[in-house]
Amino acid sequence: MRKLSCVLISVALILIPISPCAGSGAIAGDASEPLDQYVSGMSIEEKVGQLFMTTVIGTELSAVQAQLINKNHAGGIVLYSYNFQNTEQTVRLTDMLQRNAGNIPLLIATDQEGGRVTRLPMGTNMPGNMALGASRSLENASRAGAVIGRELKALGINVNLAPVLDVHQNSSSSAIGIRSFGAGPQLVADMGQAYLKGLREAGVIATVKHFPGHGDTALDSHAGSPVIPYDLNRLRNVELRPFQQAFNSGAGILMTAHVAYPAIDDTSSYSSKENRYLYIPATLSFKVLTGLARNEMGFKGVILTDALHMKAVINYTGSQEEAAVMAIKAGADMLMVHTGLEKASQRVIDAVEKGEISVFRIDQSVKRILELKLNNGIIKISGGGIARGDAFSLGIEERISRAGAIVGGQESRAAERSAAEKAVTLLKNENILPFKPEAGSSIVFFAPSKESLAVMESAIESAVKEKGLNNVRVRGFAYKLLGGLTDQHKIALGGADFVIHGTCSYNEEERSPQGWRAAFSNDLISRADALHTPLAVMAIGDPYDIAFIPGAKAYLAVYGTAGGPNVAAGVNTIFGLNNPTGKLPVPIPGSDGTGLLYPEGHGLSLFSAAP
């Protein structure tokens, strides 16, 4: 009962201005006064707490979790898919998080990038960054940021961990792939700038990531220790260009990459976990975070680490607690820890008390975090203390009502569909498209997974209906892990008038000519050719699948996932309901990752004008 009492008391504290007193973390004075005098009144525990962004489990805030946040003075919370159920639940969750935050309201963040990485089951996902890059439309990118931003703000989420500014230079990258706007540094910079503009106009703080770049690594830093070996001249011209443009426009948060850049910092340390020497990851490097981002490139905002439990960091430091200390020394302002908040926080406090980290260094980060919150209406200075900012001016029931009208609304869905259709890229068409079914036609389709089966079926049926056709038979099969056609497939193909083959891969291994995807696809294409049945291939994920199915006579890329608007946009294109205008935002190499099948900028149309 004592724990619950602490939680309820914290609710009362947050609702009124806090009078200045020793150790309270109170702000004295008004917004025109320097933040340092406010920070000087905070205890070391309160200061260190502001440096941590952590997680909560589930769709409701338990008393135990509320006390953990309050006791440790957490500066931020990051929410994941498991935290979201519906609109009302999410508004109530973010409200309870803020009411139990202690003296200073929280940064509440999520990864709603769009496309492949989205967290909201009820939100408007938009087609994703590479799809936006394919459209070459700054207006689409800005609208994507605005649509996503409005929905997040309505739900009580004030930080989007987006956009991704990694330049996609490696076709085998599974970590980034279609999360990137493309392979051209200026394309990524311009599209990212437009996306940032949309988020800013919606009143949500943007996070540019993953600095100084994660776009040319085959290895995911969740699973290992990636290295980008290029010299500084290449890095400045490619990886760093989008970040510099974002810094110049006043980006609020920078998220670090757990990637080593020996051309910037060649510090190395022996890893007992890896049994070898490893270069220092950017997240832990003073030369990268302070020397490059702060001093050379002029970043003024908050530096947030990617999650500190990831292998690229733990392999180097041995523990999350040591990673926290090293990251602060390097220049990070906020540390993302999913679990182990108390241990990591205490390790940093101990480091300060022992003189390992100076109070001055902690104060620098606290000031940046409070300034970010102040500038975005999360806090305000009132009555001699910190109070909840203008972002909390509406009551909970009114916020729920507003969110219900905004999240997943018709206007947002229309923008999503339009952006997805403008992204569709037709790479190859040997007089196969558009399909022109008639009443009584049979359409057979193959989906790469059970998840995409229902999405493709719905999209095909909608397209047939829009064309005003009756009695069209639609039959689909999921072929995951199958190395070739089954007897059932062959029978269905024998009666098909049109065939749609959905493919989906996200890395080079999945596109191996020896893998099941290639085996099934080539068997299907050969069978359709023998039957003289028109077949169109739709690459649902990465656009590179054509490398392992060179026999395809019609091939289009939609840059999406099993869900989202991309599949429907691709299907509409196959049936001539959308004239594709997308251009490849990346080059397509051969099946071995070398050579060039299609250059960046390639893209065909079905019609000279929109149908």
PDB file of C-alpha atoms in Angstrom, residues 375-558:
ATOM      1  CA  ASN A 375      10.694  24.812 -26.494  1.00  0.00           C
ATOM      2  CA  ASN A 376       8.104  22.179 -27.366  1.00  0.00           C
ATOM      3  CA  GLY A 377       5.478  23.019 -24.756  1.00  0.00           C
ATOM      4  CA  ILE A 378       6.140  19.953 -22.605  1.00  0.00           C
ATOM      5  CA  ILE A 379       7.108  22.115 -19.644  1.00  0.00           C
ATOM      6  CA  LYS A 380       6.674  25.760 -18.815  1.00  0.00           C
ATOM      7  CA  ILE A 381       8.090  27.952 -16.110  1.00  0.00           C
ATOM      8  CA  SER A 382       5.288  29.277 -13.949  1.00  0.00           C
ATOM      9  CA  GLY A 383       4.917  30.516 -10.413  1.00  0.00           C
ATOM     10  CA  GLY A 384       8.539  29.928  -9.554  1.00  0.00           C
ATOM     11  CA  GLY A 385       8.609  26.292 -10.667  1.00  0.00           C
ATOM     12  CA  ILE A 386       8.128  23.803 -13.460  1.00  0.00           C
ATOM     13  CA  ALA A 387       4.556  23.092 -14.510  1.00  0.00           C
ATOM     14  CA  ARG A 388       3.055  21.020 -17.258  1.00  0.00           C
ATOM     15  CA  GLY A 389       3.289  22.921 -20.519  1.00  0.00           C
ATOM     16  CA  ASP A 390       0.659  24.008 -22.995  1.00  0.00           C
ATOM     17  CA  ALA A 391       0.710  20.548 -24.575  1.00  0.00           C
ATOM     18  CA  PHE A 392      -1.402  19.402 -21.611  1.00  0.00           C
ATOM     19  CA  SER A 393      -4.037  22.137 -21.756  1.00  0.00           C
ATOM     20  CA  LEU A 394      -6.894  19.805 -22.771  1.00  0.00           C
ATOM     21  CA  GLY A 395      -8.664  17.404 -20.412  1.00  0.00           C
ATOM     22  CA  ILE A 396      -8.343  13.662 -20.887  1.00  0.00           C
ATOM     23  CA  GLU A 397     -11.837  13.091 -22.304  1.00  0.00           C
ATOM     24  CA  GLU A 398     -11.441  15.901 -24.834  1.00  0.00           C
ATOM     25  CA  ARG A 399      -8.057  14.503 -25.876  1.00  0.00           C
ATOM     26  CA  ILE A 400      -9.569  11.053 -26.378  1.00  0.00           C
ATOM     27  CA  SER A 401     -12.318  12.536 -28.520  1.00  0.00           C
ATOM     28  CA  ARG A 402      -9.859  14.549 -30.632  1.00  0.00           C
ATOM     29  CA  ALA A 403      -7.557  11.577 -31.078  1.00  0.00           C
ATOM     30  CA  GLY A 404     -10.469   9.441 -32.231  1.00  0.00           C
ATOM     31  CA  ALA A 405     -11.179  11.932 -34.998  1.00  0.00           C
ATOM     32  CA  ILE A 406      -7.530  12.226 -36.084  1.00  0.00           C
ATOM     33  CA  VAL A 407      -5.869   8.810 -35.785  1.00  0.00           C
ATOM     34  CA  GLY A 408      -6.439   6.726 -38.900  1.00  0.00           C
ATOM     35  CA  GLY A 409      -8.877   9.322 -40.252  1.00  0.00           C
ATOM     36  CA  GLN A 410     -10.105   9.477 -43.840  1.00  0.00           C
ATOM     37  CA  GLU A 411      -7.887  12.407 -44.784  1.00  0.00           C
ATOM     38  CA  SER A 412      -4.803  10.601 -43.490  1.00  0.00           C
ATOM     39  CA  ARG A 413      -5.721   7.361 -45.273  1.00  0.00           C
ATOM     40  CA  ALA A 414      -6.238   9.253 -48.536  1.00  0.00           C
ATOM     41  CA  ALA A 415      -2.770  10.809 -48.227  1.00  0.00           C
ATOM     42  CA  GLU A 416      -1.344   7.365 -47.499  1.00  0.00           C
ATOM     43  CA  ARG A 417      -2.934   5.796 -50.598  1.00  0.00           C
ATOM     44  CA  SER A 418      -1.834   8.656 -52.830  1.00  0.00           C
ATOM     45  CA  ALA A 419       1.782   8.500 -51.646  1.00  0.00           C
ATOM     46  CA  ALA A 420       1.885   4.711 -52.080  1.00  0.00           C
ATOM     47  CA  GLU A 421       0.581   4.902 -55.651  1.00  0.00           C
ATOM     48  CA  LYS A 422       3.109   7.583 -56.625  1.00  0.00           C
ATOM     49  CA  ALA A 423       5.900   5.330 -55.332  1.00  0.00           C
ATOM     50  CA  VAL A 424       5.179   2.264 -57.482  1.00  0.00           C
ATOM     51  CA  THR A 425       8.128   1.677 -59.815  1.00  0.00           C
ATOM     52  CA  LEU A 426       7.755  -0.396 -62.980  1.00  0.00           C
ATOM     53  CA  LEU A 427      11.172  -1.822 -63.860  1.00  0.00           C
ATOM     54  CA  LYS A 428      10.268  -4.219 -66.655  1.00  0.00           C
ATOM     55  CA  ASN A 429       7.242  -4.764 -68.882  1.00  0.00           C
ATOM     56  CA  GLU A 430       7.399  -6.937 -72.003  1.00  0.00           C
ATOM     57  CA  ASN A 431       3.848  -6.187 -73.146  1.00  0.00           C
ATOM     58  CA  ILE A 432       2.393  -7.972 -70.108  1.00  0.00           C
ATOM     59  CA  LEU A 433       0.820  -5.056 -68.239  1.00  0.00           C
ATOM     60  CA  PRO A 434      -1.753  -3.838 -67.648  1.00  0.00           C
ATOM     61  CA  PHE A 435      -3.831  -6.947 -67.051  1.00  0.00           C
ATOM     62  CA  LYS A 436      -7.219  -6.709 -68.764  1.00  0.00           C
ATOM     63  CA  PRO A 437      -9.467  -9.352 -67.200  1.00  0.00           C
ATOM     64  CA  GLU A 438     -13.021  -9.881 -68.368  1.00  0.00           C
ATOM     65  CA  ALA A 439     -16.117 -11.239 -66.662  1.00  0.00           C
ATOM     66  CA  GLY A 440     -15.454 -14.876 -65.849  1.00  0.00           C
ATOM     67  CA  SER A 441     -11.641 -14.534 -65.867  1.00  0.00           C
ATOM     68  CA  SER A 442      -9.529 -16.499 -63.390  1.00  0.00           C
ATOM     69  CA  ILE A 443      -6.768 -14.749 -61.440  1.00  0.00           C
ATOM     70  CA  VAL A 444      -4.291 -16.825 -59.439  1.00  0.00           C
ATOM     71  CA  PHE A 445      -1.813 -15.167 -57.097  1.00  0.00           C
ATOM     72  CA  PHE A 446       1.069 -16.302 -54.918  1.00  0.00           C
ATOM     73  CA  ALA A 447       1.958 -14.520 -51.671  1.00  0.00           C
ATOM     74  CA  PRO A 448       5.302 -14.893 -49.865  1.00  0.00           C
ATOM     75  CA  SER A 449       3.640 -15.359 -46.454  1.00  0.00           C
ATOM     76  CA  LYS A 450       0.301 -15.975 -44.777  1.00  0.00           C
ATOM     77  CA  GLU A 451       0.298 -12.340 -43.641  1.00  0.00           C
ATOM     78  CA  SER A 452       0.532 -11.041 -47.208  1.00  0.00           C
ATOM     79  CA  LEU A 453      -1.970 -13.586 -48.567  1.00  0.00           C
ATOM     80  CA  ALA A 454      -5.033 -11.812 -47.145  1.00  0.00           C
ATOM     81  CA  VAL A 455      -3.689  -8.375 -48.102  1.00  0.00           C
ATOM     82  CA  MET A 456      -3.081  -9.378 -51.717  1.00  0.00           C
ATOM     83  CA  GLU A 457      -6.473 -11.079 -51.998  1.00  0.00           C
ATOM     84  CA  SER A 458      -8.295  -8.014 -50.681  1.00  0.00           C
ATOM     85  CA  ALA A 459      -6.357  -5.732 -53.036  1.00  0.00           C
ATOM     86  CA  ILE A 460      -7.083  -7.892 -56.098  1.00  0.00           C
ATOM     87  CA  GLU A 461     -10.775  -8.181 -55.285  1.00  0.00           C
ATOM     88  CA  SER A 462     -11.010  -4.405 -54.787  1.00  0.00           C
ATOM     89  CA  ALA A 463      -9.295  -3.766 -58.121  1.00  0.00           C
ATOM     90  CA  VAL A 464     -11.625  -6.172 -59.934  1.00  0.00           C
ATOM     91  CA  LYS A 465     -14.617  -4.488 -58.322  1.00  0.00           C
ATOM     92  CA  GLU A 466     -13.358  -1.036 -59.312  1.00  0.00           C
ATOM     93  CA  LYS A 467     -13.118  -2.227 -62.916  1.00  0.00           C
ATOM     94  CA  GLY A 468     -16.783  -3.237 -62.719  1.00  0.00           C
ATOM     95  CA  LEU A 469     -16.231  -6.931 -63.452  1.00  0.00           C
ATOM     96  CA  ASN A 470     -18.456  -9.764 -62.253  1.00  0.00           C
ATOM     97  CA  ASN A 471     -17.782 -13.460 -61.736  1.00  0.00           C
ATOM     98  CA  VAL A 472     -14.009 -13.055 -61.706  1.00  0.00           C
ATOM     99  CA  ARG A 473     -12.440 -15.930 -59.807  1.00  0.00           C
ATOM    100  CA  VAL A 474      -9.575 -15.039 -57.460  1.00  0.00           C
ATOM    101  CA  ARG A 475      -7.506 -17.754 -55.807  1.00  0.00           C
ATOM    102  CA  GLY A 476      -4.344 -17.347 -53.780  1.00  0.00           C
ATOM    103  CA  PHE A 477      -1.589 -19.435 -52.212  1.00  0.00           C
ATOM    104  CA  ALA A 478       1.100 -18.691 -49.627  1.00  0.00           C
ATOM    105  CA  TYR A 479       4.394 -20.292 -50.640  1.00  0.00           C
ATOM    106  CA  LYS A 480       6.740 -19.541 -47.715  1.00  0.00           C
ATOM    107  CA  LEU A 481       9.586 -22.097 -47.466  1.00  0.00           C
ATOM    108  CA  LEU A 482       8.426 -23.977 -50.571  1.00  0.00           C
ATOM    109  CA  GLY A 483      11.204 -24.706 -53.057  1.00  0.00           C
ATOM    110  CA  GLY A 484       8.859 -25.251 -55.985  1.00  0.00           C
ATOM    111  CA  LEU A 485       5.288 -25.604 -57.179  1.00  0.00           C
ATOM    112  CA  THR A 486       2.990 -28.192 -55.621  1.00  0.00           C
ATOM    113  CA  ASP A 487       0.494 -30.258 -57.592  1.00  0.00           C
ATOM    114  CA  GLN A 488      -2.265 -27.982 -56.272  1.00  0.00           C
ATOM    115  CA  HIS A 489      -0.421 -24.941 -57.609  1.00  0.00           C
ATOM    116  CA  LYS A 490       0.013 -26.557 -61.024  1.00  0.00           C
ATOM    117  CA  ILE A 491      -3.672 -27.408 -61.270  1.00  0.00           C
ATOM    118  CA  ALA A 492      -4.629 -23.824 -60.379  1.00  0.00           C
ATOM    119  CA  LEU A 493      -2.180 -22.418 -62.922  1.00  0.00           C
ATOM    120  CA  GLY A 494      -3.671 -24.632 -65.597  1.00  0.00           C
ATOM    121  CA  GLY A 495      -6.959 -22.734 -65.326  1.00  0.00           C
ATOM    122  CA  ALA A 496      -5.529 -19.243 -64.753  1.00  0.00           C
ATOM    123  CA  ASP A 497      -5.908 -16.343 -67.153  1.00  0.00           C
ATOM    124  CA  PHE A 498      -3.605 -14.056 -65.156  1.00  0.00           C
ATOM    125  CA  VAL A 499      -0.973 -14.687 -62.453  1.00  0.00           C
ATOM    126  CA  ILE A 500       0.412 -12.277 -59.849  1.00  0.00           C
ATOM    127  CA  HIS A 501       3.554 -13.325 -57.996  1.00  0.00           C
ATOM    128  CA  GLY A 502       4.372 -11.430 -54.810  1.00  0.00           C
ATOM    129  CA  THR A 503       7.970 -11.633 -53.601  1.00  0.00           C
ATOM    130  CA  CYS A 504       9.503 -10.230 -50.434  1.00  0.00           C
ATOM    131  CA  SER A 505      13.090 -10.098 -49.199  1.00  0.00           C
ATOM    132  CA  TYR A 506      15.045  -7.802 -46.921  1.00  0.00           C
ATOM    133  CA  ASN A 507      18.663  -8.944 -47.319  1.00  0.00           C
ATOM    134  CA  GLU A 508      21.112 -10.616 -49.697  1.00  0.00           C
ATOM    135  CA  GLU A 509      20.853 -14.014 -48.020  1.00  0.00           C
ATOM    136  CA  GLU A 510      17.100 -14.102 -48.633  1.00  0.00           C
ATOM    137  CA  ARG A 511      17.767 -13.302 -52.296  1.00  0.00           C
ATOM    138  CA  SER A 512      20.294 -16.098 -52.790  1.00  0.00           C
ATOM    139  CA  PRO A 513      19.859 -17.914 -56.142  1.00  0.00           C
ATOM    140  CA  GLN A 514      20.146 -21.126 -54.117  1.00  0.00           C
ATOM    141  CA  GLY A 515      17.367 -20.189 -51.666  1.00  0.00           C
ATOM    142  CA  TRP A 516      13.736 -21.284 -51.585  1.00  0.00           C
ATOM    143  CA  ARG A 517      12.482 -17.907 -52.790  1.00  0.00           C
ATOM    144  CA  ALA A 518      14.480 -18.078 -56.009  1.00  0.00           C
ATOM    145  CA  ALA A 519      13.651 -21.749 -56.541  1.00  0.00           C
ATOM    146  CA  PHE A 520       9.914 -21.222 -56.165  1.00  0.00           C
ATOM    147  CA  SER A 521       9.856 -18.028 -58.221  1.00  0.00           C
ATOM    148  CA  ASN A 522      11.756 -19.482 -61.158  1.00  0.00           C
ATOM    149  CA  ASP A 523       9.635 -22.646 -61.143  1.00  0.00           C
ATOM    150  CA  LEU A 524       6.477 -20.510 -61.195  1.00  0.00           C
ATOM    151  CA  ILE A 525       7.717 -18.242 -63.984  1.00  0.00           C
ATOM    152  CA  SER A 526       8.787 -21.200 -66.126  1.00  0.00           C
ATOM    153  CA  ARG A 527       5.391 -22.846 -65.661  1.00  0.00           C
ATOM    154  CA  ALA A 528       3.486 -19.682 -66.572  1.00  0.00           C
ATOM    155  CA  ASP A 529       5.676 -19.196 -69.652  1.00  0.00           C
ATOM    156  CA  ALA A 530       4.987 -22.752 -70.780  1.00  0.00           C
ATOM    157  CA  LEU A 531       1.249 -22.108 -70.411  1.00  0.00           C
ATOM    158  CA  HIS A 532       1.519 -18.696 -72.137  1.00  0.00           C
ATOM    159  CA  THR A 533      -0.183 -17.139 -69.092  1.00  0.00           C
ATOM    160  CA  PRO A 534       0.606 -13.460 -68.345  1.00  0.00           C
ATOM    161  CA  LEU A 535       2.513 -13.186 -65.053  1.00  0.00           C
ATOM    162  CA  ALA A 536       3.494 -10.046 -63.146  1.00  0.00           C
ATOM    163  CA  VAL A 537       6.027 -10.012 -60.318  1.00  0.00           C
ATOM    164  CA  MET A 538       5.460  -7.525 -57.486  1.00  0.00           C
ATOM    165  CA  ALA A 539       8.389  -7.008 -55.099  1.00  0.00           C
ATOM    166  CA  ILE A 540       6.647  -6.171 -51.826  1.00  0.00           C
ATOM    167  CA  GLY A 541       9.760  -5.367 -49.765  1.00  0.00           C
ATOM    168  CA  ASP A 542      13.228  -4.506 -51.063  1.00  0.00           C
ATOM    169  CA  PRO A 543      13.261  -3.823 -54.827  1.00  0.00           C
ATOM    170  CA  TYR A 544      16.182  -6.171 -55.523  1.00  0.00           C
ATOM    171  CA  ASP A 545      14.288  -9.452 -56.085  1.00  0.00           C
ATOM    172  CA  ILE A 546      14.504  -9.218 -59.869  1.00  0.00           C
ATOM    173  CA  ALA A 547      18.166 -10.203 -59.541  1.00  0.00           C
ATOM    174  CA  PHE A 548      17.200 -13.805 -58.724  1.00  0.00           C
ATOM    175  CA  ILE A 549      14.272 -14.021 -61.159  1.00  0.00           C
ATOM    176  CA  PRO A 550      15.680 -12.712 -64.449  1.00  0.00           C
ATOM    177  CA  GLY A 551      12.974 -14.550 -66.404  1.00  0.00           C
ATOM    178  CA  ALA A 552      10.231 -12.223 -65.154  1.00  0.00           C
ATOM    179  CA  LYS A 553       8.625 -10.345 -68.054  1.00  0.00           C
ATOM    180  CA  ALA A 554       6.814  -7.796 -65.885  1.00  0.00           C
ATOM    181  CA  TYR A 555       8.271  -6.571 -62.598  1.00  0.00           C
ATOM    182  CA  LEU A 556       7.332  -3.726 -60.262  1.00  0.00           C
ATOM    183  CA  ALA A 557       8.561  -2.599 -56.842  1.00  0.00           C
ATOM    184  CA  VAL A 558       6.365  -1.148 -54.080  1.00  0.00           C
TER     185      VAL A 558
END
